Coordinates of C-alpha atoms and ligand atoms in Angstrom, one line a residue:
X11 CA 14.4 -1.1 -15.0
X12 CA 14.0 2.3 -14.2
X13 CA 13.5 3.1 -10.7
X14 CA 13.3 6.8 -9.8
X15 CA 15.3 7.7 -6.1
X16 CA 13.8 10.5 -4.1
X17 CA 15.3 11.9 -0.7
X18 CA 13.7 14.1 1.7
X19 CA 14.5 15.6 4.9
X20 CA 11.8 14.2 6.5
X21 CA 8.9 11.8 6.6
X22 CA 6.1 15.0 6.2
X23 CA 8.3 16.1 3.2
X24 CA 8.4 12.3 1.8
X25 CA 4.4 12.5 1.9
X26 CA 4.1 15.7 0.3
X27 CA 6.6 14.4 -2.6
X28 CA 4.0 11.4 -3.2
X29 CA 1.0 13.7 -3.1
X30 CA 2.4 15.3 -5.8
X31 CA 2.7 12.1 -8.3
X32 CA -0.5 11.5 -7.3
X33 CA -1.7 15.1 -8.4
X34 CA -0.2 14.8 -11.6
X35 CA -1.8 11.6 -12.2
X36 CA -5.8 12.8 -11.5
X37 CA -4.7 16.1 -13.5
X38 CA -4.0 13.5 -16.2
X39 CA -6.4 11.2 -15.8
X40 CA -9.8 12.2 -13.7
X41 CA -10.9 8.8 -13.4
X42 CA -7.4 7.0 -12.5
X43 CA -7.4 3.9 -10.7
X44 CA -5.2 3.8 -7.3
X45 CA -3.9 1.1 -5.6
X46 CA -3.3 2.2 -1.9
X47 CA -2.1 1.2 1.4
X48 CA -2.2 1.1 5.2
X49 CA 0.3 1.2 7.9
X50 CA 2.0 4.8 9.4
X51 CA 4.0 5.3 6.4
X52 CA 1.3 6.7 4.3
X53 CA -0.3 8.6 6.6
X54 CA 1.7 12.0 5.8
X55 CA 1.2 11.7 1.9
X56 CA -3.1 10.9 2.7
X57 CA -3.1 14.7 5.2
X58 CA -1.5 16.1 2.1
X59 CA -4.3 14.7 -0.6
X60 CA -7.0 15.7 2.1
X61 CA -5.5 18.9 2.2
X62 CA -5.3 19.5 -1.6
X63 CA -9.1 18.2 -1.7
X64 CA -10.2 20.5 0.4
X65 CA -8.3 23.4 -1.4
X66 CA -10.0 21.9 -4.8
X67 CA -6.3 21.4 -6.2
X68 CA -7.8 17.7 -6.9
X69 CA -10.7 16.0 -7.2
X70 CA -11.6 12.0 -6.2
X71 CA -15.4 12.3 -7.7
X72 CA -14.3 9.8 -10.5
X73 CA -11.3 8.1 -9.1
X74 CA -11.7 4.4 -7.9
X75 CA -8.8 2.7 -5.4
X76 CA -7.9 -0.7 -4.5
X77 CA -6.0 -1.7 -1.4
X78 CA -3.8 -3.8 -1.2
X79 CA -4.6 -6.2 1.9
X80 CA -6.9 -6.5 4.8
X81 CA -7.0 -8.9 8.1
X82 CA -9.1 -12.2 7.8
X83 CA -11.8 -12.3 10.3
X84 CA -12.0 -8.4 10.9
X85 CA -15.7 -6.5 10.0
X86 CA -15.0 -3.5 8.3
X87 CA -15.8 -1.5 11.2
X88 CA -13.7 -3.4 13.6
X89 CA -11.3 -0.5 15.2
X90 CA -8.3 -1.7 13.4
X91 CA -9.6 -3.1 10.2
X92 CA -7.3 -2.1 7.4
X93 CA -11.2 -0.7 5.2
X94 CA -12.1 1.7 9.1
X95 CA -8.3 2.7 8.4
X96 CA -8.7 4.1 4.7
X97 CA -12.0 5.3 6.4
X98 CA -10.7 7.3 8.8
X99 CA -7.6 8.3 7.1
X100 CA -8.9 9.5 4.1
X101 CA -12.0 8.2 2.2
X102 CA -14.5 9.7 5.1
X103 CA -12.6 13.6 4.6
X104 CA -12.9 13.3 0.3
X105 CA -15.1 13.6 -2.7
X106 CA -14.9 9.9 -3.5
X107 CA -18.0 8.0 -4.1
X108 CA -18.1 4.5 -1.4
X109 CA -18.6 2.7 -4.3
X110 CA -15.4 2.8 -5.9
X111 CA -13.3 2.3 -3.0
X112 CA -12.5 -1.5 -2.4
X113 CA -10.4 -3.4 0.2
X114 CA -10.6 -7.3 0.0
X115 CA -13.1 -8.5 2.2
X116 CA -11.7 -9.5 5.8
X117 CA -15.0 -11.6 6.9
X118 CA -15.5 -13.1 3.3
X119 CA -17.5 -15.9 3.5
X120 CA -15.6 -18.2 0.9
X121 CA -12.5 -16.4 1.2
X122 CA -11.2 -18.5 -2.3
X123 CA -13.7 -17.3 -4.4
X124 CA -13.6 -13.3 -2.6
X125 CA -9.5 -13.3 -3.5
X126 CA -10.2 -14.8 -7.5
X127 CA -13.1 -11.6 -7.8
X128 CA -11.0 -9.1 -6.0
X129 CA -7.9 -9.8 -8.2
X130 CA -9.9 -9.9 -11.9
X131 CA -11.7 -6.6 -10.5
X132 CA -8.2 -4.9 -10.4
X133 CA -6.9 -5.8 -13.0
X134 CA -9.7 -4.8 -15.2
X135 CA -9.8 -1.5 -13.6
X136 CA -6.5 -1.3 -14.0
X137 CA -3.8 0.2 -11.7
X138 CA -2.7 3.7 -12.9
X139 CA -0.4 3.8 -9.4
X140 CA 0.4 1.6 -6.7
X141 CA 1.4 3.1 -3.7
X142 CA 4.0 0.8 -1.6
X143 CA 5.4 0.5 1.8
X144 CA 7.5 -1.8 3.0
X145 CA 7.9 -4.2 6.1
X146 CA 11.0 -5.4 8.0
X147 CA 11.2 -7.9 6.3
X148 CA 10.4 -6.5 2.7
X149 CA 7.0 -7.4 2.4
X150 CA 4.9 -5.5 0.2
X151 CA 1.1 -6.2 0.8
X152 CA 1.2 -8.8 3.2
X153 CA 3.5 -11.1 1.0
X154 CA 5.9 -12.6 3.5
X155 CA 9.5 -13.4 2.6
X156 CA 8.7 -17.1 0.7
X157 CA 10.1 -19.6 -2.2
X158 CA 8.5 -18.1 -4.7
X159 CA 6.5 -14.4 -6.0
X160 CA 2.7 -15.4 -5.4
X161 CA 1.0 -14.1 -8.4
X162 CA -2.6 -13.3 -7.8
X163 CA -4.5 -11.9 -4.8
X164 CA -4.6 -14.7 -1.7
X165 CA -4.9 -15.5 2.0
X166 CA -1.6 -15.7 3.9
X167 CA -0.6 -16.5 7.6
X168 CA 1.4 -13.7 9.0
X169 CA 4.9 -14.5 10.3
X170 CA 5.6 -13.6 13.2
X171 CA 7.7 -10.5 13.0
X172 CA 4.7 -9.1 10.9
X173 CA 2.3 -10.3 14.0
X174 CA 4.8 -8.4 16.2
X175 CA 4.9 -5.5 14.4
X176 CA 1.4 -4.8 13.8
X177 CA 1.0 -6.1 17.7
X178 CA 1.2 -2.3 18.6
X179 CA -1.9 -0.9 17.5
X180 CA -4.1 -4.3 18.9
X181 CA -5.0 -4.6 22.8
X182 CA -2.8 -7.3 23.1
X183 CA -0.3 -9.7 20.4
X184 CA -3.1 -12.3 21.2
X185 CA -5.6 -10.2 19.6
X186 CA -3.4 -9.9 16.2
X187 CA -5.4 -11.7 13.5
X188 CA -3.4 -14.7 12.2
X189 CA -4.0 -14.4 8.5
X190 CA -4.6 -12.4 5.9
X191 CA -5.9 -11.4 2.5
X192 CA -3.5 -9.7 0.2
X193 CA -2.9 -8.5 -3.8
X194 CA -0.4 -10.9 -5.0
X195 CA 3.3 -9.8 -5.9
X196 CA 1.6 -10.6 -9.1
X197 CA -1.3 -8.4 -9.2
X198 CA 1.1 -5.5 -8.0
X199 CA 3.5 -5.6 -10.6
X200 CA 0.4 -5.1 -12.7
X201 CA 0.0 -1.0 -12.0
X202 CA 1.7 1.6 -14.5
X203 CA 3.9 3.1 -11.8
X204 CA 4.8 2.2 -8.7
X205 CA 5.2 4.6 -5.8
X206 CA 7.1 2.8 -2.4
X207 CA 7.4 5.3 0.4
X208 CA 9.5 5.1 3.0
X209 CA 10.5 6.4 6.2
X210 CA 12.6 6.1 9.7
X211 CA 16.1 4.5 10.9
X212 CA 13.9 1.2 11.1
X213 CA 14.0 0.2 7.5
X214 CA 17.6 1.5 6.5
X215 CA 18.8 -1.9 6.8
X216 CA 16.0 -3.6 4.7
X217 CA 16.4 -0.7 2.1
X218 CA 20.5 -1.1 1.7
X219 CA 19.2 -5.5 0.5
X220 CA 16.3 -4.3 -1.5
X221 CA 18.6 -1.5 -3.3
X222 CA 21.5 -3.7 -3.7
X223 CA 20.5 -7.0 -3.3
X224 CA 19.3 -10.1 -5.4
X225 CA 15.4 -9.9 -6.7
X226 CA 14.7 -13.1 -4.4
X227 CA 10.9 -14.1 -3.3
X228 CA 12.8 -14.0 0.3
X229 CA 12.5 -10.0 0.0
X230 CA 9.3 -9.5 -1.9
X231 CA 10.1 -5.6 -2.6
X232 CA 13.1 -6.4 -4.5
X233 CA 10.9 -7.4 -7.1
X234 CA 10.1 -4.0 -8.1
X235 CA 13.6 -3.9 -8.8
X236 CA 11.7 -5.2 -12.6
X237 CA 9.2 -3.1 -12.7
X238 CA 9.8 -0.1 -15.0
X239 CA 8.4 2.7 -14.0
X240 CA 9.3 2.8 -9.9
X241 CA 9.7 6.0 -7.7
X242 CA 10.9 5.1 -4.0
X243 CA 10.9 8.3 -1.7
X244 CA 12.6 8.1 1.5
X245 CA 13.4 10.5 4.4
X246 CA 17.3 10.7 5.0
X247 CA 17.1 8.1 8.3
X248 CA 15.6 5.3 5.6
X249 CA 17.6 6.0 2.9
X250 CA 21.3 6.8 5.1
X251 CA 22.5 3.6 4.0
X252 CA 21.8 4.3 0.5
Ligands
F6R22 C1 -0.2 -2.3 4.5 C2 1.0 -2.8 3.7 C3 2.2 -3.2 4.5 C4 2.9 -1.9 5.0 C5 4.2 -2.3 5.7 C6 4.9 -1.2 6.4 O1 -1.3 -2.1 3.6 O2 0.9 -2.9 2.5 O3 3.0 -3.9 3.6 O4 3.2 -1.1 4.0 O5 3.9 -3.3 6.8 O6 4.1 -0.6 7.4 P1 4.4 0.8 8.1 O7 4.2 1.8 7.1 O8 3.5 0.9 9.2 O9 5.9 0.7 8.5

């Protein structure tokens, strides 16, 4: 193992410390292959790579990304879609063609045969960087706490601290989609390096288990406790326990 620990004052500086491994990597390597991710964590880290687009520090024009998960049963457009999200967030502000940006498909018609083609397409591409958060409950993706590490990209129903959690940005819990498509723990472990940011009081507790803890499918993260090339950067409130 060789997992890289990185603590920052705050969740702005966590973001900036990500944007620069992901500089480094399209300085190396013009057409690398991201694996990215939704949620508020990333949010900092995806100003700061607008920001060095714009100031033509880096450049997307050949870079291709995969995300790791969408809602079943959302259109892309559909307000909280995970693809609007990377939309809005950052593929609609730089140089990177539509084409090589792909989320699994939330309104796949044969949702079996969508996951099989979205998992061989990544790992042909090949992930140079995965970029992690991590739940409550230490999932990565969307895969739940379970009885074993599911290995390819599939459809899971949410639990319902996940469907509580994520209640916040939908009208109403109700209006929380049930299930979900998501890269398996499988396909993650995949990538070259793997980049988990963290941040806020919330997820000191689930940091001190995956940092100390058993690698046990009932905390996904801790797998990447195997992985071995991992940097985790956390703001001081995440990581005080560490
Ligand atoms: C989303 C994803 C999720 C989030 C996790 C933490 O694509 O992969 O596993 O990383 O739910 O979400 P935030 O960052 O909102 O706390």
């Amino acid at each position: 193992m060789s997992l890289k620990l990185i603590r920052t004052n705050t969740a702005e500086e966590a973001g900036a410390v990500a944007a620069d491994i992901f500089e480094e990597q399209l300085k190396k390597k013009k057409d690398s292959v991201l694996g990215l991710a939704t949620g508020s964590t990333p949010l900092p880290l995806y100003r700061e790579l607008i920001r060095r687009e714009k100031e033509g520090i880096i450049d997307f024009s050949e870079v291709k990304t995969f995300n790791l998960d969408e809602y079943k049963g959302l259109a892309p457009d559909h307000p909280q879609s995970y693809r609007r999200f990377m939309q809005e967030n950052l593929f609609d502000h730089i140089n990177i063609r539509p084409e090589n940006t792909h989320v699994p498909q939330g309104l796949a018609v044969d949702p079996t045969a969508m996951c099989i083609g979205y998992d061989d397409m990544v790992r042909q591409a090949g992930l140079d960087i995965q970029l992690l958060g991590i739940g409550h409950d230490g999932h990565i993706g969307f895969n739940e706490p379970d009885i074993c590490f599911p290995k390819f990209t599939h459809e899971v129903q949410l639990t319902s601290m996940t469907i509580e959690a994520n209640a916040r940005f939908f009208d109403s819990i109700d209006d929380v989609p049930k299930a979900a498509f998501t890269m398996g723990i499988g396909t993650i472990m995949t990538a070259k390096k793997i980049v988990m940011v963290v941040s806020g009081a919330d997820k000191a507790g689930i940091m001190f288990d995956l940092l100390h803890g058993p690698v046990t499918p009932q905390l996904p993260a801790s797998i990447i406790q195997f992985h071995n090339d991992v940097v985790v950067i956390g703001d001081h409130a995440a990581l005080s326990r560490i």
